[in-house]
Coordinates of C-alpha atoms and ligand atoms in Angstrom, one line a residue:
X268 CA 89.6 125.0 94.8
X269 CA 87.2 122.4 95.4
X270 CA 89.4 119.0 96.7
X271 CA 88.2 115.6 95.4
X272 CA 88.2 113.0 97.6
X273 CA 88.8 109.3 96.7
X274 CA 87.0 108.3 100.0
X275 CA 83.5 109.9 98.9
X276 CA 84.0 107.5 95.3
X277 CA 84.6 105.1 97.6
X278 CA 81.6 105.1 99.3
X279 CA 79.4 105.1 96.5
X280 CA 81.2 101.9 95.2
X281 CA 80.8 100.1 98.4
X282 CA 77.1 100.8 97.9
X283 CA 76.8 98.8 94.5
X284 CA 79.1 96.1 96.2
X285 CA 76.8 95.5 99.1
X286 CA 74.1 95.3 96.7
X287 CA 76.0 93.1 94.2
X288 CA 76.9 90.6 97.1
X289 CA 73.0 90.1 97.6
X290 CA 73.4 88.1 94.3
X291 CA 76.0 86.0 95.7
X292 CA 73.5 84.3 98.3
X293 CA 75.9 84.0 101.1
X294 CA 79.0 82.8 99.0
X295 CA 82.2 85.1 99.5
X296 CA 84.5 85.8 96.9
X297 CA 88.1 85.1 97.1
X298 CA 91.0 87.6 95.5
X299 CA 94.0 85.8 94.6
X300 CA 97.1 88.1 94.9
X301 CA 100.1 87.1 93.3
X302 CA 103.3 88.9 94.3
X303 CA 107.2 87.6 93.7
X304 CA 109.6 89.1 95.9
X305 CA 109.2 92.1 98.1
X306 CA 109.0 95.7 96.5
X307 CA 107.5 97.8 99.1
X308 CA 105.5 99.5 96.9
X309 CA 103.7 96.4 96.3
X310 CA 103.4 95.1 100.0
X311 CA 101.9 98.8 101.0
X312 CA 99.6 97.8 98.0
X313 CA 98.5 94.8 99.0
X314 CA 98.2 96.0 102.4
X315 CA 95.6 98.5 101.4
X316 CA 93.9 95.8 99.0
X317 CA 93.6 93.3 102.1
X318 CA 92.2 96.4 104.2
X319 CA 89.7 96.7 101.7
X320 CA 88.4 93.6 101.0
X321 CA 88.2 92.9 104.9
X322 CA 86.1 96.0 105.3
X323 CA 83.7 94.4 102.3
X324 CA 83.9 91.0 104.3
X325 CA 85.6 89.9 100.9
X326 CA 88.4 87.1 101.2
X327 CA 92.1 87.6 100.0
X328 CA 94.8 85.0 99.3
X329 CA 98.3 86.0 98.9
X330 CA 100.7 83.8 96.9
X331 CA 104.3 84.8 97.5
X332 CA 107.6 83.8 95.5
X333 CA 111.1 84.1 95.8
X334 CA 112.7 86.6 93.4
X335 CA 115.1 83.9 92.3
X336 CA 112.3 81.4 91.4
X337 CA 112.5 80.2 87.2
X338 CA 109.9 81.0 84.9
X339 CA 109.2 77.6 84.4
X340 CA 108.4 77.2 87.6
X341 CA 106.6 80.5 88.4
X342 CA 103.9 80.1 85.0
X343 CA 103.4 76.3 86.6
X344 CA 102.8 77.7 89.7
X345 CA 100.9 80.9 88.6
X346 CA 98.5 78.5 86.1
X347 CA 97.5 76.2 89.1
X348 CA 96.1 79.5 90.9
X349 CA 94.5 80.3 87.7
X350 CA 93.0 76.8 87.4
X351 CA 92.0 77.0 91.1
X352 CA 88.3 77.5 91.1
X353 CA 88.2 79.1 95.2
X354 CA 90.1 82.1 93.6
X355 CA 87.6 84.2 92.1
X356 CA 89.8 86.8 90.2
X357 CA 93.7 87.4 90.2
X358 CA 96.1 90.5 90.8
X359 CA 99.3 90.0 89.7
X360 CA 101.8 92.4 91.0
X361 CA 104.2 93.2 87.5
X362 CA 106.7 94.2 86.6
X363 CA 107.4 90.5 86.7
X364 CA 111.5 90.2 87.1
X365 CA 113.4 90.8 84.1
X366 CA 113.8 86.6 83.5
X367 CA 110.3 85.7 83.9
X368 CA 108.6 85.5 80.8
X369 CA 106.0 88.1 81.4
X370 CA 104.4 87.5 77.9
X371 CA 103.5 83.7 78.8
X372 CA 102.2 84.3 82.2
X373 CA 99.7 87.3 80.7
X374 CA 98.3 84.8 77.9
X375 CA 97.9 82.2 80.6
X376 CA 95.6 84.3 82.8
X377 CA 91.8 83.8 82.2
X378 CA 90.2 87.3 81.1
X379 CA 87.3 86.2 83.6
X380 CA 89.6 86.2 86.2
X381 CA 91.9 89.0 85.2
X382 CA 90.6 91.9 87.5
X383 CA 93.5 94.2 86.9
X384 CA 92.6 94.2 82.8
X385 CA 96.3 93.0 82.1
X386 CA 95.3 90.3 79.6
X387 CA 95.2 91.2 75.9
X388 CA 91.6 90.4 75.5
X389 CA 90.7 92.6 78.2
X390 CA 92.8 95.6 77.5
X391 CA 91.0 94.7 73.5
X392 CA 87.6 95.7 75.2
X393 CA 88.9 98.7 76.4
X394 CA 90.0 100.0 73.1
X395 CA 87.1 98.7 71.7
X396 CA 84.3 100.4 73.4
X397 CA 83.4 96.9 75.2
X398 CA 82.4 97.4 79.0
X399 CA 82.0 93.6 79.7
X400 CA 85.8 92.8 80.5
X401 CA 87.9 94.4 83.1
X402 CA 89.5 97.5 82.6
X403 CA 92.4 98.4 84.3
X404 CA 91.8 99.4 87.9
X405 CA 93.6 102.6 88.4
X406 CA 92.0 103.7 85.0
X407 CA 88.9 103.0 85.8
X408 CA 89.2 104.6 89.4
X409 CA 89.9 107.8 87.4
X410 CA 86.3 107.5 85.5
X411 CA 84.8 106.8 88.7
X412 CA 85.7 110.0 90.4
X413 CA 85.0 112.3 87.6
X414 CA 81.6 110.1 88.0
X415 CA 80.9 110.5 91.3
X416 CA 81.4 114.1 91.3
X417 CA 79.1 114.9 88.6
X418 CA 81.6 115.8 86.0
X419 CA 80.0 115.8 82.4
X420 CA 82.8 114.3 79.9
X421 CA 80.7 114.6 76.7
X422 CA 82.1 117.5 74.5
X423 CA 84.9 118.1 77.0
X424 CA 88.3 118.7 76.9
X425 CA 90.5 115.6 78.1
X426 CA 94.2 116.0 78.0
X427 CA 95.8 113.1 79.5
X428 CA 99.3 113.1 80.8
X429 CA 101.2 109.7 80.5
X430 CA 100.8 106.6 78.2
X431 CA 101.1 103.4 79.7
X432 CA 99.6 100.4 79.4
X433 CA 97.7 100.6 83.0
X434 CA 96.9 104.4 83.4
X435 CA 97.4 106.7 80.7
X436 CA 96.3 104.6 77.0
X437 CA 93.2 102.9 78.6
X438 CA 92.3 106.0 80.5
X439 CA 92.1 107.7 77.2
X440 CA 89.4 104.9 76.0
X441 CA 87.5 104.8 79.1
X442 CA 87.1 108.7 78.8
X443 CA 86.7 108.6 74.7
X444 CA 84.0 105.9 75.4
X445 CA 82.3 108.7 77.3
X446 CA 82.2 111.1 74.2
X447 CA 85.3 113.3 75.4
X448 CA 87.8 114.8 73.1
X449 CA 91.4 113.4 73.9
X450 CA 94.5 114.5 73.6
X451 CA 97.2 111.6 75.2
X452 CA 100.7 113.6 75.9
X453 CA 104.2 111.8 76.8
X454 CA 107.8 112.7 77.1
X455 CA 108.2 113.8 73.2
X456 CA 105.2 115.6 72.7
X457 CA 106.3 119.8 71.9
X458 CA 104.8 122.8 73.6
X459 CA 103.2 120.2 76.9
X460 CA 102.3 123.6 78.7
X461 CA 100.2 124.6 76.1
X462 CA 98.2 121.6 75.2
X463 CA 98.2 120.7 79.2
X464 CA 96.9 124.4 79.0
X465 CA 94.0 124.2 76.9
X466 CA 92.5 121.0 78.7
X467 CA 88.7 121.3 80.5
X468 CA 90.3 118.1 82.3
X469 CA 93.5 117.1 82.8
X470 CA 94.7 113.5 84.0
X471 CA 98.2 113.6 84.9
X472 CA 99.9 109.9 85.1
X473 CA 103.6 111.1 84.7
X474 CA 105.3 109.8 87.9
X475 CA 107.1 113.4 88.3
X476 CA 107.0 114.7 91.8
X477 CA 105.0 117.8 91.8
X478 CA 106.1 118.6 88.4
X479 CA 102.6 120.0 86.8
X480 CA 102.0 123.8 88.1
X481 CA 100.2 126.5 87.6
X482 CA 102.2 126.4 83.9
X483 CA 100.2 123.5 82.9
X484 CA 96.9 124.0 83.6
X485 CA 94.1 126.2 82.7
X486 CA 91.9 128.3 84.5
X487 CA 89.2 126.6 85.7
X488 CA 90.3 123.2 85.1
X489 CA 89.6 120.0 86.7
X490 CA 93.0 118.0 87.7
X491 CA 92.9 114.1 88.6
X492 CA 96.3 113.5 89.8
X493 CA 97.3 109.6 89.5
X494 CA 100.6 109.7 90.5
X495 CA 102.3 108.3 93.4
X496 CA 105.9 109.8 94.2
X497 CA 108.0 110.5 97.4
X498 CA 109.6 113.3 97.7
X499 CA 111.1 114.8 100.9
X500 CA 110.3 111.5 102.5
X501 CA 106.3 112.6 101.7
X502 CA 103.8 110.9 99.4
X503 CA 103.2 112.9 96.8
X504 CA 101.8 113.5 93.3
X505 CA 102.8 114.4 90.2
X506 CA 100.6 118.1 90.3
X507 CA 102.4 120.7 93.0
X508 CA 98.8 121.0 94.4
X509 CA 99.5 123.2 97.6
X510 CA 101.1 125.9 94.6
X511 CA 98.2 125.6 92.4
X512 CA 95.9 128.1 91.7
X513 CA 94.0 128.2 88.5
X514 CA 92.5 124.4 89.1
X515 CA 88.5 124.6 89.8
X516 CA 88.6 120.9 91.3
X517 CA 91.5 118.4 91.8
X518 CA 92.4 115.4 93.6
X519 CA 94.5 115.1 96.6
X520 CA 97.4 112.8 97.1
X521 CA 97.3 110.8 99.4
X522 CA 93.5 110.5 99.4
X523 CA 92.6 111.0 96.2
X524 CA 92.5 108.5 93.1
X525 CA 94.8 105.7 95.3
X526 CA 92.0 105.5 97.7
X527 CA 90.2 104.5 95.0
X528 CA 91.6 102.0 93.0
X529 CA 91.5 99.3 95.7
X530 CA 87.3 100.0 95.4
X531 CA 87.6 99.6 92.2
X532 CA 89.3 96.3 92.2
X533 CA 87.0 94.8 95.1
X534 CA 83.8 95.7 93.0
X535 CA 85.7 93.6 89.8
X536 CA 86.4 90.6 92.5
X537 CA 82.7 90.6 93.1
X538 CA 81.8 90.9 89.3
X539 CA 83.8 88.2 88.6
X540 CA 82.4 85.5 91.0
X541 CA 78.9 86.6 89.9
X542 CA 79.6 85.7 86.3
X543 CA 81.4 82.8 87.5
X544 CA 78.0 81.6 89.1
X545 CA 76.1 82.2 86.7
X546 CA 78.1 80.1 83.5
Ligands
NAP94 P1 105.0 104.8 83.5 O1 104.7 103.5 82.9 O2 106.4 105.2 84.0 O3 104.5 105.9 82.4 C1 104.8 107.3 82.6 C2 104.3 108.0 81.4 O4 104.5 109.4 81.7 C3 105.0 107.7 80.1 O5 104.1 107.6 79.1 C4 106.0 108.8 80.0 O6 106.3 109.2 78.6 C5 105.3 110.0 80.6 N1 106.2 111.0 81.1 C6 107.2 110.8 82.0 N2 107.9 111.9 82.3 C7 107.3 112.9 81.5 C8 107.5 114.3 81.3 N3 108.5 114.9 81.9 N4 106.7 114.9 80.5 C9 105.7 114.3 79.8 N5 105.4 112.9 80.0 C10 106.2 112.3 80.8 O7 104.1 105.1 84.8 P2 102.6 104.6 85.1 O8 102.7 103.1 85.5 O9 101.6 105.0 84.1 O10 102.3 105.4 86.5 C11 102.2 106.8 86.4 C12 102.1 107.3 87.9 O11 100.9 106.8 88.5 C13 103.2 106.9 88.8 O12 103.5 107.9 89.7 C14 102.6 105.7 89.5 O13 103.2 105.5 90.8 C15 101.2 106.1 89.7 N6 100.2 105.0 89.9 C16 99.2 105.3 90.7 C17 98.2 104.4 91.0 C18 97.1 104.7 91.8 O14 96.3 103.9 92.3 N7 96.9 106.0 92.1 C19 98.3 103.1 90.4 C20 99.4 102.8 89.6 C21 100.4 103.8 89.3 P3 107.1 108.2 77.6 O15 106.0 107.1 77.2 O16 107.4 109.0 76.5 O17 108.2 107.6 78.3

């Protein structure tokens, strides 16, 4: 089995950042992180987004809040970042907690500066064919490693694992958009082994620890494994990779479409202050 790693994407997008920054003349963006409270998934996040826009000599911001903090206060607070013209583009660590009004705060952010495609109007362009918003960046990160490693789309196969809003749905687009044939499974859908089965590739966005096998996927498939699980006090994903054996290519995890996404989101901040410069 051929192992896909995120870090080779990576690379490549690091490439058409450097050479996107020449159109910057000098000026740096800046990513705005929002964050309330203190999930330590989101912290390791942001950790590895910092890394990462350090390494691309890219600025970050963080913009912390107290869990306890009202939603009046939060969208007040939250619209003067939006309004604040050194942050080039916004990540907004969700879910928000349950008594913030997560609706308002989504139709406050600007599309432009919406780099993690959570705004309607982005998410709209996804659906809609439309490559000059921001698609979500995980979803995206997906594309770019079947991309990067040469995989054809057109004609193929696509089963994808998972419907949400941020991996699964707009994966399905992004791949459609790329004249695949998709099939998007969930949590009701009958017979999963044998539609997973009949896929050329199959995205899996489930967060189940090592729950897709050899019983899921056909020979010869390609496997891009999003999730991110612990189990066994390990970071794992959602495909028991080590147990697989009918996979032609998959992706690791850790190193696979996580080391990615962060790429994917720096090369948005940078897209972002471009069009800002030039409107
Ligand atoms: P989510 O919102 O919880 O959605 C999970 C989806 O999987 C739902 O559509 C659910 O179906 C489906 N599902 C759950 N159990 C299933 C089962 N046993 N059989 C079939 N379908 C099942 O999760 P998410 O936000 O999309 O994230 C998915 C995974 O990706 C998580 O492990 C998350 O940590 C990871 N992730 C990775 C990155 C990255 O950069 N690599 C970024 C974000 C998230 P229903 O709709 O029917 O409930």
């Amino acid at each position: 089995m051929i192992l896909l790693y995120g870090a080779d994407t990576a690379e490549k997008i690091k490439t058409e950042i450097s050479e996107m920054l020449s159109e910057l003349n000098g000026y740096i963006p800046t990513l705005g992180i929002v964050r309330i409270g203190s999930n330590p998934a989101d912290i390791s996040y942001e950790k590895g987004a910092i890394k990462k826009m350090e390494s691309l000599s890219l600025n970050t911001k963080v913009f912390e809040f107290e869990e306890n903090i009202s939603s009046k206060d939060f969208l007040s607070e939250f619209k003067k970042i939006n309004e604040d013209n050194e942050i080039d583009g916004i990540l907004l660590f969700r879910p928000l907690p349950e008594h913030i009004d997560e609706k308002q705060v989504i139709e406050a952010l600007y599309e432009k500066k919406d780099l993690d495609g959570i705004s309607y109007k982005n998410i709209a362009k996804v659906f809609a064919g439309d490559e000059s918003g921001f698609a979500p960046c995980t979803a995206k990160a997906v594309l770019k490693i079947i991309e990067s490693n040469n995989i054809e789309l057109e004609g193929k196969n696509v089963v994808v694992l998972g419907r949400s809003m941020v991996i699964g749905k707009p994966v399905a687009m992004l791949a459609i958009k790329k004249n695949a044939t998709i099939t998007i499974c969930h949590s009701k859908t009958k017979n999963l082994k044998e539609v997973c089965k009949k896929a050329d590739i199959l995205i899996v966005a489930i967060g189940r620890a090592k729950m897709i096998n050899d019983e899921y996927i056909g020979e010869n498939a390609i496997v891009i494994d999003v999730g991110i699980n612990f189990a066994e006090g390990k970071l794992c994903g959602d495909v028991d990779l080590e147990n697989v054996k009918n996979a032609y290519m998959a992706t690791p995890v850790p190193k696979g479409v996580g080391a990615v996404t962060t790429s994917v989101l720096a090369e948005h901040l940078v897209r972002a202050a471009i069009e800002k410069r030039m409107n």
